[in-house]
Amino acid sequence: HQTRNESFQLQILCHAIEQKVIRQQLKIVKADDLGDFKNIYKNYYDDQIGMLDTSEERRAARQLIEDGLIFEEEERRLSLYEGQIVKEYEVSSDLLTKLVNCHLLRAEPSPEGGYTYELAHDSLVSPILKSKARRVATERIANEKVQREAERTKARRRNLLKMVPVLIIICLVTLASTVYSYHLYQKARNAEARALTLQVQEEELKLEAQEARLARAV
């Protein structure tokens, strides 16, 4: 068992070094480039999930591994048949191959045909469950934030709805005031027009009277 554990840890270490060499295009690997070996093992699961191509693949891989391949209460590995994985966890054969190649999963031929899959080693169980706990806590905080924002939005909407009658009254008063002001304006205009008409008529009468006096004088 000790030999198998050491062999698996060596696989992880070699794979992590290989990926680092490829990412950083290193030609020579020095001891300083490797970092702390404990962190390599501790972060290996998150690192490999993070290197998957899409968010859909990362979500599907986490769901399969964290929910389907571990009995969390007893921290034990579980095995699932390939068809079951594809159907229940929406994990493609291509994604299963990626997870096997990065040493997160191990494929075993099934007597009925096809393959069964399980975690590559017991030592992965603990860091995976810790990663799951961090993810769940992060998602809970994010959900609580969303809920708080939703509650604030609802509160603002309720306050706006409470203000609607007041706004309607203000609008009606403003409209009535505008109509009344216009009525007064029109009334003033009409009065001014009548006064001007009377003035014109008065001037015309004066002219007519003056013309009559001139005619009698002649």
PDB file of C-alpha atoms in Angstrom, residues 5-214:
ATOM      1  CA  ASN A   5       0.750   5.521  -2.522  1.00  0.00           C
ATOM      2  CA  GLU A   6       4.290   6.686  -3.301  1.00  0.00           C
ATOM      3  CA  SER A   7       3.859   5.648  -6.923  1.00  0.00           C
ATOM      4  CA  PHE A   8       0.663   7.694  -7.235  1.00  0.00           C
ATOM      5  CA  GLN A   9       2.266  10.729  -5.590  1.00  0.00           C
ATOM      6  CA  LEU A  10       5.146  10.422  -8.036  1.00  0.00           C
ATOM      7  CA  GLN A  11       2.665  10.356 -10.926  1.00  0.00           C
ATOM      8  CA  ILE A  12       1.028  13.554  -9.640  1.00  0.00           C
ATOM      9  CA  LEU A  13       4.381  15.238  -9.162  1.00  0.00           C
ATOM     10  CA  CYS A  14       5.604  14.299 -12.631  1.00  0.00           C
ATOM     11  CA  HIS A  15       2.336  15.384 -14.256  1.00  0.00           C
ATOM     12  CA  ALA A  16       2.376  18.727 -12.401  1.00  0.00           C
ATOM     13  CA  ILE A  17       5.990  19.331 -13.456  1.00  0.00           C
ATOM     14  CA  GLU A  18       5.171  18.410 -17.058  1.00  0.00           C
ATOM     15  CA  GLN A  19       2.273  20.879 -17.144  1.00  0.00           C
ATOM     16  CA  LYS A  20       4.408  23.630 -15.620  1.00  0.00           C
ATOM     17  CA  VAL A  21       7.160  23.051 -18.184  1.00  0.00           C
ATOM     18  CA  ILE A  22       4.603  23.284 -21.003  1.00  0.00           C
ATOM     19  CA  ARG A  23       2.857  26.399 -19.617  1.00  0.00           C
ATOM     20  CA  GLN A  24       6.051  28.292 -18.843  1.00  0.00           C
ATOM     21  CA  GLN A  25       8.060  26.815 -21.734  1.00  0.00           C
ATOM     22  CA  LEU A  26      10.895  25.850 -19.402  1.00  0.00           C
ATOM     23  CA  LYS A  27      13.976  24.280 -20.931  1.00  0.00           C
ATOM     24  CA  ILE A  28      15.617  23.476 -17.600  1.00  0.00           C
ATOM     25  CA  VAL A  29      13.680  22.633 -14.438  1.00  0.00           C
ATOM     26  CA  LYS A  30      15.329  23.824 -11.229  1.00  0.00           C
ATOM     27  CA  ALA A  31      14.416  22.984  -7.668  1.00  0.00           C
ATOM     28  CA  ASP A  32      13.027  26.501  -7.177  1.00  0.00           C
ATOM     29  CA  ASP A  33      10.652  25.958 -10.107  1.00  0.00           C
ATOM     30  CA  LEU A  34       8.957  23.067  -8.335  1.00  0.00           C
ATOM     31  CA  GLY A  35       7.852  24.977  -5.249  1.00  0.00           C
ATOM     32  CA  ASP A  36       6.517  23.232  -2.160  1.00  0.00           C
ATOM     33  CA  PHE A  37       5.658  19.583  -2.895  1.00  0.00           C
ATOM     34  CA  LYS A  38       2.930  19.663  -0.220  1.00  0.00           C
ATOM     35  CA  ASN A  39       1.145  22.443  -2.070  1.00  0.00           C
ATOM     36  CA  ILE A  40       1.347  20.452  -5.314  1.00  0.00           C
ATOM     37  CA  TYR A  41      -0.566  17.572  -3.726  1.00  0.00           C
ATOM     38  CA  LYS A  42      -2.891  19.889  -1.808  1.00  0.00           C
ATOM     39  CA  ASN A  43      -3.853  21.976  -4.857  1.00  0.00           C
ATOM     40  CA  TYR A  44      -3.637  19.254  -7.499  1.00  0.00           C
ATOM     41  CA  TYR A  45      -7.382  18.683  -7.779  1.00  0.00           C
ATOM     42  CA  ASP A  46      -8.262  22.386  -8.105  1.00  0.00           C
ATOM     43  CA  ASP A  47      -5.393  22.926 -10.547  1.00  0.00           C
ATOM     44  CA  GLN A  48      -6.505  20.101 -12.849  1.00  0.00           C
ATOM     45  CA  ILE A  49     -10.163  21.151 -12.759  1.00  0.00           C
ATOM     46  CA  GLY A  50      -9.117  24.726 -13.476  1.00  0.00           C
ATOM     47  CA  MET A  51      -7.216  23.597 -16.584  1.00  0.00           C
ATOM     48  CA  LEU A  52     -10.313  22.098 -18.249  1.00  0.00           C
ATOM     49  CA  ASP A  53     -11.366  23.941 -21.387  1.00  0.00           C
ATOM     50  CA  THR A  54     -14.800  25.318 -20.487  1.00  0.00           C
ATOM     51  CA  SER A  55     -16.890  26.255 -17.460  1.00  0.00           C
ATOM     52  CA  GLU A  56     -19.370  23.537 -18.488  1.00  0.00           C
ATOM     53  CA  GLU A  57     -16.630  20.903 -18.319  1.00  0.00           C
ATOM     54  CA  ARG A  58     -15.433  22.209 -14.957  1.00  0.00           C
ATOM     55  CA  ARG A  59     -18.957  22.148 -13.543  1.00  0.00           C
ATOM     56  CA  ALA A  60     -19.683  18.637 -14.863  1.00  0.00           C
ATOM     57  CA  ALA A  61     -16.335  17.276 -13.622  1.00  0.00           C
ATOM     58  CA  ARG A  62     -16.839  18.711 -10.126  1.00  0.00           C
ATOM     59  CA  GLN A  63     -20.376  17.372  -9.926  1.00  0.00           C
ATOM     60  CA  LEU A  64     -19.283  13.888 -10.976  1.00  0.00           C
ATOM     61  CA  ILE A  65     -16.235  13.704  -8.734  1.00  0.00           C
ATOM     62  CA  GLU A  66     -17.541  15.474  -5.643  1.00  0.00           C
ATOM     63  CA  ASP A  67     -21.110  14.141  -5.658  1.00  0.00           C
ATOM     64  CA  GLY A  68     -20.897  10.892  -7.598  1.00  0.00           C
ATOM     65  CA  LEU A  69     -17.552   9.293  -6.856  1.00  0.00           C
ATOM     66  CA  ILE A  70     -17.215  10.013  -3.125  1.00  0.00           C
ATOM     67  CA  PHE A  71     -19.354   8.820  -0.229  1.00  0.00           C
ATOM     68  CA  GLU A  72     -18.776  11.954   1.795  1.00  0.00           C
ATOM     69  CA  GLU A  73     -20.035  10.683   5.165  1.00  0.00           C
ATOM     70  CA  GLU A  74     -17.336   7.998   5.270  1.00  0.00           C
ATOM     71  CA  GLU A  75     -14.839   9.670   2.910  1.00  0.00           C
ATOM     72  CA  ARG A  76     -14.803   6.631   0.646  1.00  0.00           C
ATOM     73  CA  ARG A  77     -14.360   6.293  -3.106  1.00  0.00           C
ATOM     74  CA  LEU A  78     -17.250   5.020  -5.216  1.00  0.00           C
ATOM     75  CA  SER A  79     -17.286   3.450  -8.675  1.00  0.00           C
ATOM     76  CA  LEU A  80     -19.731   4.336 -11.446  1.00  0.00           C
ATOM     77  CA  TYR A  81     -20.327   2.727 -14.819  1.00  0.00           C
ATOM     78  CA  GLU A  82     -19.545   4.855 -17.875  1.00  0.00           C
ATOM     79  CA  GLY A  83     -23.132   4.845 -19.172  1.00  0.00           C
ATOM     80  CA  GLN A  84     -24.415   5.920 -15.771  1.00  0.00           C
ATOM     81  CA  ILE A  85     -21.915   8.800 -15.670  1.00  0.00           C
ATOM     82  CA  VAL A  86     -22.844  10.029 -19.146  1.00  0.00           C
ATOM     83  CA  LYS A  87     -26.575   9.851 -18.392  1.00  0.00           C
ATOM     84  CA  GLU A  88     -26.737  11.194 -14.835  1.00  0.00           C
ATOM     85  CA  TYR A  89     -23.838  13.644 -14.772  1.00  0.00           C
ATOM     86  CA  GLU A  90     -23.715  14.803 -18.404  1.00  0.00           C
ATOM     87  CA  VAL A  91     -20.021  13.972 -18.625  1.00  0.00           C
ATOM     88  CA  SER A  92     -18.812  13.105 -22.116  1.00  0.00           C
ATOM     89  CA  SER A  93     -16.395  10.298 -22.941  1.00  0.00           C
ATOM     90  CA  ASP A  94     -13.911  12.964 -24.011  1.00  0.00           C
ATOM     91  CA  LEU A  95     -14.065  14.626 -20.580  1.00  0.00           C
ATOM     92  CA  LEU A  96     -13.656  11.245 -18.859  1.00  0.00           C
ATOM     93  CA  THR A  97     -10.513  10.682 -20.915  1.00  0.00           C
ATOM     94  CA  LYS A  98      -9.150  14.077 -19.832  1.00  0.00           C
ATOM     95  CA  LEU A  99      -9.806  13.258 -16.165  1.00  0.00           C
ATOM     96  CA  VAL A 100      -8.057   9.905 -16.541  1.00  0.00           C
ATOM     97  CA  ASN A 101      -5.076  11.446 -18.338  1.00  0.00           C
ATOM     98  CA  CYS A 102      -4.542  13.998 -15.558  1.00  0.00           C
ATOM     99  CA  HIS A 103      -4.677  11.178 -12.957  1.00  0.00           C
ATOM    100  CA  LEU A 104      -7.865  12.310 -11.216  1.00  0.00           C
ATOM    101  CA  LEU A 105      -9.813   9.222 -12.328  1.00  0.00           C
ATOM    102  CA  ARG A 106      -8.962   5.615 -13.046  1.00  0.00           C
ATOM    103  CA  ALA A 107     -10.800   3.513 -15.625  1.00  0.00           C
ATOM    104  CA  GLU A 108     -11.335  -0.212 -15.074  1.00  0.00           C
ATOM    105  CA  PRO A 109     -12.775  -2.577 -17.714  1.00  0.00           C
ATOM    106  CA  SER A 110     -16.236  -3.811 -16.756  1.00  0.00           C
ATOM    107  CA  PRO A 111     -17.117  -7.539 -17.154  1.00  0.00           C
ATOM    108  CA  GLU A 112     -20.311  -6.426 -18.918  1.00  0.00           C
ATOM    109  CA  GLY A 113     -18.341  -4.269 -21.346  1.00  0.00           C
ATOM    110  CA  GLY A 114     -17.277  -0.661 -21.232  1.00  0.00           C
ATOM    111  CA  TYR A 115     -15.531   0.849 -18.225  1.00  0.00           C
ATOM    112  CA  THR A 116     -16.173   1.809 -14.642  1.00  0.00           C
ATOM    113  CA  TYR A 117     -14.585   4.919 -13.195  1.00  0.00           C
ATOM    114  CA  GLU A 118     -13.392   5.862  -9.739  1.00  0.00           C
ATOM    115  CA  LEU A 119     -10.950   8.294  -8.147  1.00  0.00           C
ATOM    116  CA  ALA A 120      -7.378   7.443  -9.014  1.00  0.00           C
ATOM    117  CA  HIS A 121      -6.346   7.138  -5.361  1.00  0.00           C
ATOM    118  CA  ASP A 122      -7.683   7.371  -1.804  1.00  0.00           C
ATOM    119  CA  SER A 123      -5.318  10.264  -1.082  1.00  0.00           C
ATOM    120  CA  LEU A 124      -7.417  12.469  -3.395  1.00  0.00           C
ATOM    121  CA  VAL A 125     -10.552  12.136  -1.275  1.00  0.00           C
ATOM    122  CA  SER A 126      -9.580  14.556   1.492  1.00  0.00           C
ATOM    123  CA  PRO A 127      -8.372  17.462  -0.706  1.00  0.00           C
ATOM    124  CA  ILE A 128     -11.395  17.022  -2.978  1.00  0.00           C
ATOM    125  CA  LEU A 129     -13.812  17.248  -0.047  1.00  0.00           C
ATOM    126  CA  LYS A 130     -11.985  20.325   1.254  1.00  0.00           C
ATOM    127  CA  SER A 131     -12.241  21.887  -2.191  1.00  0.00           C
ATOM    128  CA  LYS A 132     -15.938  21.054  -2.284  1.00  0.00           C
ATOM    129  CA  ALA A 133     -16.446  22.663   1.130  1.00  0.00           C
ATOM    130  CA  ARG A 134     -14.730  25.852  -0.072  1.00  0.00           C
ATOM    131  CA  ARG A 135     -16.822  25.873  -3.244  1.00  0.00           C
ATOM    132  CA  VAL A 136     -20.071  25.324  -1.352  1.00  0.00           C
ATOM    133  CA  ALA A 137     -19.180  28.107   1.105  1.00  0.00           C
ATOM    134  CA  THR A 138     -18.334  30.467  -1.764  1.00  0.00           C
ATOM    135  CA  GLU A 139     -21.559  29.614  -3.582  1.00  0.00           C
ATOM    136  CA  ARG A 140     -23.555  30.097  -0.372  1.00  0.00           C
ATOM    137  CA  ILE A 141     -22.049  33.549   0.149  1.00  0.00           C
ATOM    138  CA  ALA A 142     -22.745  34.421  -3.498  1.00  0.00           C
ATOM    139  CA  ASN A 143     -26.344  33.168  -3.205  1.00  0.00           C
ATOM    140  CA  GLU A 144     -26.866  35.125  -0.001  1.00  0.00           C
ATOM    141  CA  LYS A 145     -25.569  38.242  -1.741  1.00  0.00           C
ATOM    142  CA  VAL A 146     -27.939  37.665  -4.649  1.00  0.00           C
ATOM    143  CA  GLN A 147     -30.825  37.153  -2.229  1.00  0.00           C
ATOM    144  CA  ARG A 148     -29.959  40.370  -0.378  1.00  0.00           C
ATOM    145  CA  GLU A 149     -29.866  42.264  -3.652  1.00  0.00           C
ATOM    146  CA  ALA A 150     -33.207  40.725  -4.619  1.00  0.00           C
ATOM    147  CA  GLU A 151     -34.720  41.757  -1.282  1.00  0.00           C
ATOM    148  CA  ARG A 152     -33.410  45.307  -1.700  1.00  0.00           C
ATOM    149  CA  THR A 153     -34.858  45.415  -5.208  1.00  0.00           C
ATOM    150  CA  LYS A 154     -38.226  44.198  -3.896  1.00  0.00           C
ATOM    151  CA  ALA A 155     -38.114  46.793  -1.115  1.00  0.00           C
ATOM    152  CA  ARG A 156     -37.390  49.572  -3.615  1.00  0.00           C
ATOM    153  CA  ARG A 157     -40.230  48.328  -5.805  1.00  0.00           C
ATOM    154  CA  ARG A 158     -42.611  48.285  -2.835  1.00  0.00           C
ATOM    155  CA  ASN A 159     -41.570  51.824  -1.906  1.00  0.00           C
ATOM    156  CA  LEU A 160     -42.129  52.964  -5.468  1.00  0.00           C
ATOM    157  CA  LEU A 161     -45.559  51.331  -5.493  1.00  0.00           C
ATOM    158  CA  LYS A 162     -46.399  53.145  -2.267  1.00  0.00           C
ATOM    159  CA  MET A 163     -45.413  56.415  -3.917  1.00  0.00           C
ATOM    160  CA  VAL A 164     -47.601  55.835  -6.981  1.00  0.00           C
ATOM    161  CA  PRO A 165     -50.813  57.265  -5.435  1.00  0.00           C
ATOM    162  CA  VAL A 166     -48.881  60.313  -4.215  1.00  0.00           C
ATOM    163  CA  LEU A 167     -47.311  60.779  -7.638  1.00  0.00           C
ATOM    164  CA  ILE A 168     -50.727  60.435  -9.285  1.00  0.00           C
ATOM    165  CA  ILE A 169     -52.156  63.089  -6.954  1.00  0.00           C
ATOM    166  CA  ILE A 170     -49.203  65.385  -7.663  1.00  0.00           C
ATOM    167  CA  CYS A 171     -49.667  64.872 -11.388  1.00  0.00           C
ATOM    168  CA  LEU A 172     -53.404  65.573 -11.161  1.00  0.00           C
ATOM    169  CA  VAL A 173     -52.830  68.703  -9.073  1.00  0.00           C
ATOM    170  CA  THR A 174     -50.161  69.871 -11.508  1.00  0.00           C
ATOM    171  CA  LEU A 175     -52.459  69.167 -14.449  1.00  0.00           C
ATOM    172  CA  ALA A 176     -55.370  70.940 -12.795  1.00  0.00           C
ATOM    173  CA  SER A 177     -53.138  73.905 -11.947  1.00  0.00           C
ATOM    174  CA  THR A 178     -51.907  74.036 -15.526  1.00  0.00           C
ATOM    175  CA  VAL A 179     -55.443  73.877 -16.914  1.00  0.00           C
ATOM    176  CA  TYR A 180     -56.648  76.563 -14.498  1.00  0.00           C
ATOM    177  CA  SER A 181     -53.666  78.802 -15.314  1.00  0.00           C
ATOM    178  CA  TYR A 182     -54.373  78.381 -19.002  1.00  0.00           C
ATOM    179  CA  HIS A 183     -58.029  79.198 -18.395  1.00  0.00           C
ATOM    180  CA  LEU A 184     -57.063  82.398 -16.574  1.00  0.00           C
ATOM    181  CA  TYR A 185     -54.626  83.265 -19.337  1.00  0.00           C
ATOM    182  CA  GLN A 186     -57.279  82.771 -22.013  1.00  0.00           C
ATOM    183  CA  LYS A 187     -59.763  84.743 -19.950  1.00  0.00           C
ATOM    184  CA  ALA A 188     -57.273  87.610 -19.635  1.00  0.00           C
ATOM    185  CA  ARG A 189     -56.557  87.462 -23.373  1.00  0.00           C
ATOM    186  CA  ASN A 190     -60.281  87.579 -24.144  1.00  0.00           C
ATOM    187  CA  ALA A 191     -60.805  90.491 -21.773  1.00  0.00           C
ATOM    188  CA  GLU A 192     -57.875  92.320 -23.354  1.00  0.00           C
ATOM    189  CA  ALA A 193     -59.311  91.659 -26.813  1.00  0.00           C
ATOM    190  CA  ARG A 194     -62.755  92.960 -25.783  1.00  0.00           C
ATOM    191  CA  ALA A 195     -61.220  96.069 -24.236  1.00  0.00           C
ATOM    192  CA  LEU A 196     -59.270  96.714 -27.430  1.00  0.00           C
ATOM    193  CA  THR A 197     -62.414  96.218 -29.502  1.00  0.00           C
ATOM    194  CA  LEU A 198     -64.345  98.700 -27.352  1.00  0.00           C
ATOM    195  CA  GLN A 199     -61.489 101.177 -27.634  1.00  0.00           C
ATOM    196  CA  VAL A 200     -61.497 100.857 -31.419  1.00  0.00           C
ATOM    197  CA  GLN A 201     -65.269 101.277 -31.539  1.00  0.00           C
ATOM    198  CA  GLU A 202     -65.041 104.328 -29.285  1.00  0.00           C
ATOM    199  CA  GLU A 203     -62.401 105.885 -31.563  1.00  0.00           C
ATOM    200  CA  GLU A 204     -64.570 105.159 -34.614  1.00  0.00           C
ATOM    201  CA  LEU A 205     -67.561 106.883 -32.935  1.00  0.00           C
ATOM    202  CA  LYS A 206     -65.446 109.932 -32.134  1.00  0.00           C
ATOM    203  CA  LEU A 207     -64.292 110.128 -35.749  1.00  0.00           C
ATOM    204  CA  GLU A 208     -67.846 109.823 -37.013  1.00  0.00           C
ATOM    205  CA  ALA A 209     -68.988 112.603 -34.658  1.00  0.00           C
ATOM    206  CA  GLN A 210     -66.125 114.847 -35.748  1.00  0.00           C
ATOM    207  CA  GLU A 211     -66.908 114.251 -39.416  1.00  0.00           C
ATOM    208  CA  ALA A 212     -70.567 115.115 -38.765  1.00  0.00           C
ATOM    209  CA  ARG A 213     -69.655 118.456 -37.126  1.00  0.00           C
ATOM    210  CA  LEU A 214     -67.383 119.341 -40.040  1.00  0.00           C
TER     211      LEU A 214
END
